[in-house]
Amino acid sequence: SKQIQQALERYQMPDKYHYEMGGEQQEMIEAFSDLGLALTLAVILVYMVMASQFESLLYPFIIMFSMPLGFSGGILGLFIAGMPLSVPAIIGLIILAGIVVNNAIVLVDYINTRRRVYNEDRTTAIIKAGPIRLRPILMTTLTTVLAMIPLALGIGEGSEMSAPLAIVVAWGLTLSTLVTLVVIPVLYTIFDDFSIKVKNIFKNRKAQKTPKALNTTDSTNLTS
């Protein structure tokens, strides 16, 4: 398709004539467009579900940072395997959008639990939550990755078509798990500090407005 496109760009088309790519090229472009829309909707729906469960907009936003890590791992796996970005590979990215956030959810939720139930400060909760939640995080990751290995190796008739999907899921989940254990606690600390600063700004503004209202009331009483 690229060679034909380059040849047509050098060709002098007669007046009132144009060309367009059809067949498999057109179908591939339409499929990529539809899958891109599906991936966008998947990300939005995942955020909406987490926001409703956490009853917060901040913590789901922190968890969503694990998605780029998973996507980069999937693309890295395709690069190492020497496979192109195909329709099964994009379907693998859509699958990643739903499962790659699980580890971050487990970690962030337990950090919040320790801060709320045990009244621990943020740093202590993060330090204790990591080792405690490491085992379930590794268990959920390994079960998915190991299940994808036979498909990624192309074992079985016709499995070559689904191999890119398995490679994207396995590599994306592996890289995301390894990096999430470090990145998510750091992001949690950064955004929690930012949230505290914003709350303090609003509290200070409210405190500054309250004395003015009291002074106005006192002067009115004195006048009367």
mmCIF file of C-alpha atoms in Angstrom:
data_model
loop_
_atom_site.group_PDB
_atom_site.id
_atom_site.type_symbol
_atom_site.label_atom_id
_atom_site.label_comp_id
_atom_site.label_asym_id
_atom_site.label_seq_id
_atom_site.Cartn_x
_atom_site.Cartn_y
_atom_site.Cartn_z
ATOM 1 C CA SER A 1 0.000 0.000 0.000
ATOM 2 C CA LYS A 2 2.860 2.394 0.816
ATOM 3 C CA GLN A 3 4.565 1.679 -2.508
ATOM 4 C CA ILE A 4 1.326 2.231 -4.427
ATOM 5 C CA GLN A 5 0.697 5.436 -2.489
ATOM 6 C CA GLN A 6 4.177 6.741 -3.337
ATOM 7 C CA ALA A 7 3.721 5.876 -7.027
ATOM 8 C CA LEU A 8 0.343 7.620 -7.180
ATOM 9 C CA GLU A 9 1.766 10.756 -5.550
ATOM 10 C CA ARG A 10 4.277 11.038 -8.410
ATOM 11 C CA TYR A 11 1.629 10.354 -11.049
ATOM 12 C CA GLN A 12 0.017 13.373 -12.756
ATOM 13 C CA MET A 13 -3.719 12.797 -12.502
ATOM 14 C CA PRO A 14 -5.864 14.216 -15.344
ATOM 15 C CA ASP A 15 -8.341 16.942 -14.527
ATOM 16 C CA LYS A 16 -11.488 15.855 -12.684
ATOM 17 C CA TYR A 17 -9.919 12.491 -11.802
ATOM 18 C CA HIS A 18 -8.996 11.253 -8.334
ATOM 19 C CA TYR A 19 -8.018 8.007 -6.688
ATOM 20 C CA GLU A 20 -8.838 6.270 -3.412
ATOM 21 C CA MET A 21 -7.626 3.076 -1.738
ATOM 22 C CA GLY A 22 -10.163 0.260 -1.441
ATOM 23 C CA GLY A 23 -10.300 -3.426 -0.644
ATOM 24 C CA GLU A 24 -8.278 -4.684 2.287
ATOM 25 C CA GLN A 25 -6.622 -1.290 2.832
ATOM 26 C CA GLN A 26 -9.966 0.430 3.316
ATOM 27 C CA GLU A 27 -11.220 -2.347 5.595
ATOM 28 C CA MET A 28 -8.047 -2.123 7.693
ATOM 29 C CA ILE A 29 -8.411 1.653 8.122
ATOM 30 C CA GLU A 30 -12.066 1.271 9.155
ATOM 31 C CA ALA A 31 -11.176 -1.526 11.597
ATOM 32 C CA PHE A 32 -8.401 0.553 13.181
ATOM 33 C CA SER A 33 -10.783 3.497 13.521
ATOM 34 C CA ASP A 34 -13.472 1.388 15.204
ATOM 35 C CA LEU A 35 -10.966 -0.245 17.532
ATOM 36 C CA GLY A 36 -9.532 3.149 18.458
ATOM 37 C CA LEU A 37 -13.023 4.297 19.451
ATOM 38 C CA ALA A 38 -13.540 1.091 21.438
ATOM 39 C CA LEU A 39 -10.236 1.646 23.278
ATOM 40 C CA THR A 40 -11.226 5.230 24.152
ATOM 41 C CA LEU A 41 -14.628 4.135 25.459
ATOM 42 C CA ALA A 42 -12.986 1.339 27.461
ATOM 43 C CA VAL A 43 -10.679 3.811 29.206
ATOM 44 C CA ILE A 44 -13.593 6.163 29.985
ATOM 45 C CA LEU A 45 -15.787 3.362 31.341
ATOM 46 C CA VAL A 46 -12.981 1.987 33.522
ATOM 47 C CA TYR A 47 -12.454 5.443 35.037
ATOM 48 C CA MET A 48 -16.190 5.909 35.638
ATOM 49 C CA VAL A 49 -16.501 2.564 37.408
ATOM 50 C CA MET A 50 -13.491 3.262 39.640
ATOM 51 C CA ALA A 51 -14.712 6.786 40.426
ATOM 52 C CA SER A 52 -18.083 5.434 41.560
ATOM 53 C CA GLN A 53 -16.505 2.698 43.698
ATOM 54 C CA PHE A 54 -13.834 4.887 45.287
ATOM 55 C CA GLU A 55 -16.278 7.806 45.584
ATOM 56 C CA SER A 56 -13.408 10.022 44.515
ATOM 57 C CA LEU A 57 -12.007 11.493 41.308
ATOM 58 C CA LEU A 58 -8.414 11.601 42.553
ATOM 59 C CA TYR A 59 -7.612 7.951 43.308
ATOM 60 C CA PRO A 60 -8.955 6.575 39.984
ATOM 61 C CA PHE A 61 -6.871 9.232 38.223
ATOM 62 C CA ILE A 62 -3.761 7.912 39.998
ATOM 63 C CA ILE A 63 -4.650 4.332 39.057
ATOM 64 C CA MET A 64 -5.136 5.293 35.394
ATOM 65 C CA PHE A 65 -1.401 6.000 35.133
ATOM 66 C CA SER A 66 -0.835 2.242 35.049
ATOM 67 C CA MET A 67 -2.473 2.099 31.607
ATOM 68 C CA PRO A 68 0.345 3.853 29.679
ATOM 69 C CA LEU A 69 2.790 1.490 31.379
ATOM 70 C CA GLY A 70 0.771 -1.491 30.175
ATOM 71 C CA PHE A 71 0.410 -0.116 26.646
ATOM 72 C CA SER A 72 4.148 0.541 26.396
ATOM 73 C CA GLY A 73 4.849 -3.009 27.560
ATOM 74 C CA GLY A 74 2.534 -4.404 24.903
ATOM 75 C CA ILE A 75 4.191 -2.366 22.136
ATOM 76 C CA LEU A 76 7.620 -3.444 23.437
ATOM 77 C CA GLY A 77 6.531 -7.079 23.242
ATOM 78 C CA LEU A 78 5.439 -6.669 19.620
ATOM 79 C CA PHE A 79 8.763 -5.002 18.810
ATOM 80 C CA ILE A 80 10.784 -7.816 20.381
ATOM 81 C CA ALA A 81 8.662 -10.484 18.658
ATOM 82 C CA GLY A 82 8.974 -8.648 15.327
ATOM 83 C CA MET A 83 5.205 -8.407 14.808
ATOM 84 C CA PRO A 84 3.278 -5.457 13.339
ATOM 85 C CA LEU A 85 0.522 -3.540 15.095
ATOM 86 C CA SER A 86 -2.422 -5.585 13.809
ATOM 87 C CA VAL A 87 -6.105 -5.835 14.685
ATOM 88 C CA PRO A 88 -5.533 -8.666 17.233
ATOM 89 C CA ALA A 89 -2.794 -6.560 18.843
ATOM 90 C CA ILE A 90 -5.160 -3.591 19.272
ATOM 91 C CA ILE A 91 -7.773 -5.935 20.749
ATOM 92 C CA GLY A 92 -5.051 -6.947 23.213
ATOM 93 C CA LEU A 93 -4.589 -3.279 24.128
ATOM 94 C CA ILE A 94 -8.333 -2.987 24.772
ATOM 95 C CA ILE A 95 -8.135 -6.029 27.053
ATOM 96 C CA LEU A 96 -5.178 -4.438 28.849
ATOM 97 C CA ALA A 97 -7.223 -1.318 29.525
ATOM 98 C CA GLY A 98 -9.497 -3.408 31.738
ATOM 99 C CA ILE A 99 -7.050 -5.705 33.522
ATOM 100 C CA VAL A 100 -3.882 -3.633 33.848
ATOM 101 C CA VAL A 101 -5.477 -1.408 36.502
ATOM 102 C CA ASN A 102 -6.219 -4.316 38.841
ATOM 103 C CA ASN A 103 -2.838 -4.252 40.575
ATOM 104 C CA ALA A 104 -2.997 -0.503 41.163
ATOM 105 C CA ILE A 105 -6.555 -0.838 42.500
ATOM 106 C CA VAL A 106 -5.455 -3.473 45.024
ATOM 107 C CA LEU A 107 -2.528 -1.329 46.167
ATOM 108 C CA VAL A 108 -4.304 2.045 46.393
ATOM 109 C CA ASP A 109 -7.374 0.584 48.085
ATOM 110 C CA TYR A 110 -5.258 -1.060 50.790
ATOM 111 C CA ILE A 111 -3.286 2.146 51.363
ATOM 112 C CA ASN A 112 -6.562 3.992 51.906
ATOM 113 C CA THR A 113 -7.778 1.211 54.223
ATOM 114 C CA ARG A 114 -4.698 1.441 56.435
ATOM 115 C CA ARG A 115 -4.994 5.223 56.636
ATOM 116 C CA ARG A 116 -8.696 5.066 57.470
ATOM 117 C CA VAL A 117 -8.933 1.984 59.724
ATOM 118 C CA TYR A 118 -5.531 1.962 61.424
ATOM 119 C CA ASN A 119 -5.132 5.770 61.459
ATOM 120 C CA GLU A 120 -1.648 5.484 59.955
ATOM 121 C CA ASP A 121 0.083 8.382 58.288
ATOM 122 C CA ARG A 122 0.500 8.268 54.534
ATOM 123 C CA THR A 123 4.145 7.181 54.426
ATOM 124 C CA THR A 124 3.657 4.359 56.937
ATOM 125 C CA ALA A 125 0.554 3.128 55.099
ATOM 126 C CA ILE A 126 2.414 3.034 51.766
ATOM 127 C CA ILE A 127 5.441 1.238 53.228
ATOM 128 C CA LYS A 128 3.279 -1.425 54.892
ATOM 129 C CA ALA A 129 0.794 -1.825 52.027
ATOM 130 C CA GLY A 130 3.466 -2.663 49.430
ATOM 131 C CA PRO A 131 4.857 -5.885 50.980
ATOM 132 C CA ILE A 132 1.426 -7.050 52.176
ATOM 133 C CA ARG A 133 -0.213 -6.649 48.763
ATOM 134 C CA LEU A 134 2.804 -7.912 46.786
ATOM 135 C CA ARG A 135 1.715 -11.547 46.953
ATOM 136 C CA PRO A 136 -1.855 -11.118 45.594
ATOM 137 C CA ILE A 137 -0.553 -8.751 42.920
ATOM 138 C CA LEU A 138 2.013 -11.311 41.739
ATOM 139 C CA MET A 139 -0.578 -14.106 41.861
ATOM 140 C CA THR A 140 -3.084 -12.276 39.669
ATOM 141 C CA THR A 141 -0.366 -11.251 37.210
ATOM 142 C CA LEU A 142 1.283 -14.662 36.917
ATOM 143 C CA THR A 143 -2.002 -16.494 36.369
ATOM 144 C CA THR A 144 -2.865 -14.247 33.423
ATOM 145 C CA VAL A 145 0.645 -14.151 31.933
ATOM 146 C CA LEU A 146 1.206 -17.920 32.185
ATOM 147 C CA ALA A 147 -2.187 -18.569 30.589
ATOM 148 C CA MET A 148 -1.151 -16.398 27.627
ATOM 149 C CA ILE A 149 2.214 -18.097 27.002
ATOM 150 C CA PRO A 150 0.916 -21.065 24.909
ATOM 151 C CA LEU A 151 -1.080 -18.677 22.734
ATOM 152 C CA ALA A 152 1.860 -16.283 22.425
ATOM 153 C CA LEU A 153 4.161 -19.128 21.305
ATOM 154 C CA GLY A 154 1.755 -20.001 18.511
ATOM 155 C CA ILE A 155 1.105 -23.538 19.728
ATOM 156 C CA GLY A 156 -1.805 -25.131 17.895
ATOM 157 C CA GLU A 157 -3.360 -24.747 14.480
ATOM 158 C CA GLY A 158 -4.417 -21.208 13.613
ATOM 159 C CA SER A 159 -2.973 -19.733 16.798
ATOM 160 C CA GLU A 160 -0.654 -17.458 14.788
ATOM 161 C CA MET A 161 -3.575 -15.084 14.272
ATOM 162 C CA SER A 162 -4.080 -14.657 18.022
ATOM 163 C CA ALA A 163 -0.399 -14.590 18.990
ATOM 164 C CA PRO A 164 -0.138 -10.749 18.817
ATOM 165 C CA LEU A 165 -3.052 -10.449 21.256
ATOM 166 C CA ALA A 166 -1.395 -12.791 23.755
ATOM 167 C CA ILE A 167 1.991 -11.061 23.407
ATOM 168 C CA VAL A 168 0.471 -7.633 24.045
ATOM 169 C CA VAL A 169 -1.429 -8.821 27.129
ATOM 170 C CA ALA A 170 1.494 -10.801 28.598
ATOM 171 C CA TRP A 171 4.172 -8.151 28.067
ATOM 172 C CA GLY A 172 1.914 -5.257 28.975
ATOM 173 C CA LEU A 173 0.771 -6.851 32.214
ATOM 174 C CA THR A 174 4.314 -7.889 33.176
ATOM 175 C CA LEU A 175 5.877 -4.473 32.651
ATOM 176 C CA SER A 176 2.960 -2.696 34.280
ATOM 177 C CA THR A 177 3.186 -4.901 37.373
ATOM 178 C CA LEU A 178 6.919 -4.352 37.815
ATOM 179 C CA VAL A 179 6.700 -0.585 37.384
ATOM 180 C CA THR A 180 3.355 -0.081 39.157
ATOM 181 C CA LEU A 181 4.817 -1.169 42.498
ATOM 182 C CA VAL A 182 7.151 1.835 42.316
ATOM 183 C CA VAL A 183 5.300 4.435 40.234
ATOM 184 C CA ILE A 184 1.848 4.258 41.851
ATOM 185 C CA PRO A 185 3.068 4.929 45.439
ATOM 186 C CA VAL A 186 5.124 7.873 44.156
ATOM 187 C CA LEU A 187 2.153 9.308 42.246
ATOM 188 C CA TYR A 188 -0.077 8.688 45.258
ATOM 189 C CA THR A 189 2.244 10.821 47.391
ATOM 190 C CA ILE A 190 2.501 13.609 44.791
ATOM 191 C CA PHE A 191 -1.226 13.921 44.143
ATOM 192 C CA ASP A 192 -2.090 13.578 47.831
ATOM 193 C CA ASP A 193 0.221 16.526 48.585
ATOM 194 C CA PHE A 194 -1.421 18.480 45.784
ATOM 195 C CA SER A 195 -4.884 17.659 47.151
ATOM 196 C CA ILE A 196 -3.870 18.835 50.632
ATOM 197 C CA LYS A 197 -2.537 22.131 49.228
ATOM 198 C CA VAL A 198 -5.758 22.770 47.310
ATOM 199 C CA LYS A 199 -7.872 22.054 50.400
ATOM 200 C CA ASN A 200 -5.718 24.391 52.491
ATOM 201 C CA ILE A 201 -6.143 27.178 49.924
ATOM 202 C CA PHE A 202 -9.941 26.903 50.105
ATOM 203 C CA LYS A 203 -9.840 26.725 53.917
ATOM 204 C CA ASN A 204 -7.718 29.881 54.104
ATOM 205 C CA ARG A 205 -10.060 31.734 51.777
ATOM 206 C CA LYS A 206 -13.044 30.654 53.829
ATOM 207 C CA ALA A 207 -11.297 31.708 57.048
ATOM 208 C CA GLN A 208 -10.494 35.113 55.568
ATOM 209 C CA LYS A 209 -14.128 35.715 54.574
ATOM 210 C CA THR A 210 -15.586 34.671 57.945
ATOM 211 C CA PRO A 211 -14.105 37.544 60.086
ATOM 212 C CA LYS A 212 -15.359 40.120 57.603
ATOM 213 C CA ALA A 213 -18.878 38.811 57.957
ATOM 214 C CA LEU A 214 -18.603 38.925 61.755
ATOM 215 C CA ASN A 215 -17.268 42.492 61.722
ATOM 216 C CA THR A 216 -20.160 43.588 59.547
ATOM 217 C CA THR A 217 -22.632 42.060 61.992
ATOM 218 C CA ASP A 218 -20.956 43.711 64.986
ATOM 219 C CA SER A 219 -21.001 47.152 63.375
ATOM 220 C CA THR A 220 -24.681 46.748 62.553
ATOM 221 C CA ASN A 221 -25.464 45.883 66.174
ATOM 222 C CA LEU A 222 -23.509 48.904 67.426
ATOM 223 C CA THR A 223 -25.376 51.211 65.042
ATOM 224 C CA SER A 224 -28.732 49.889 66.190
#
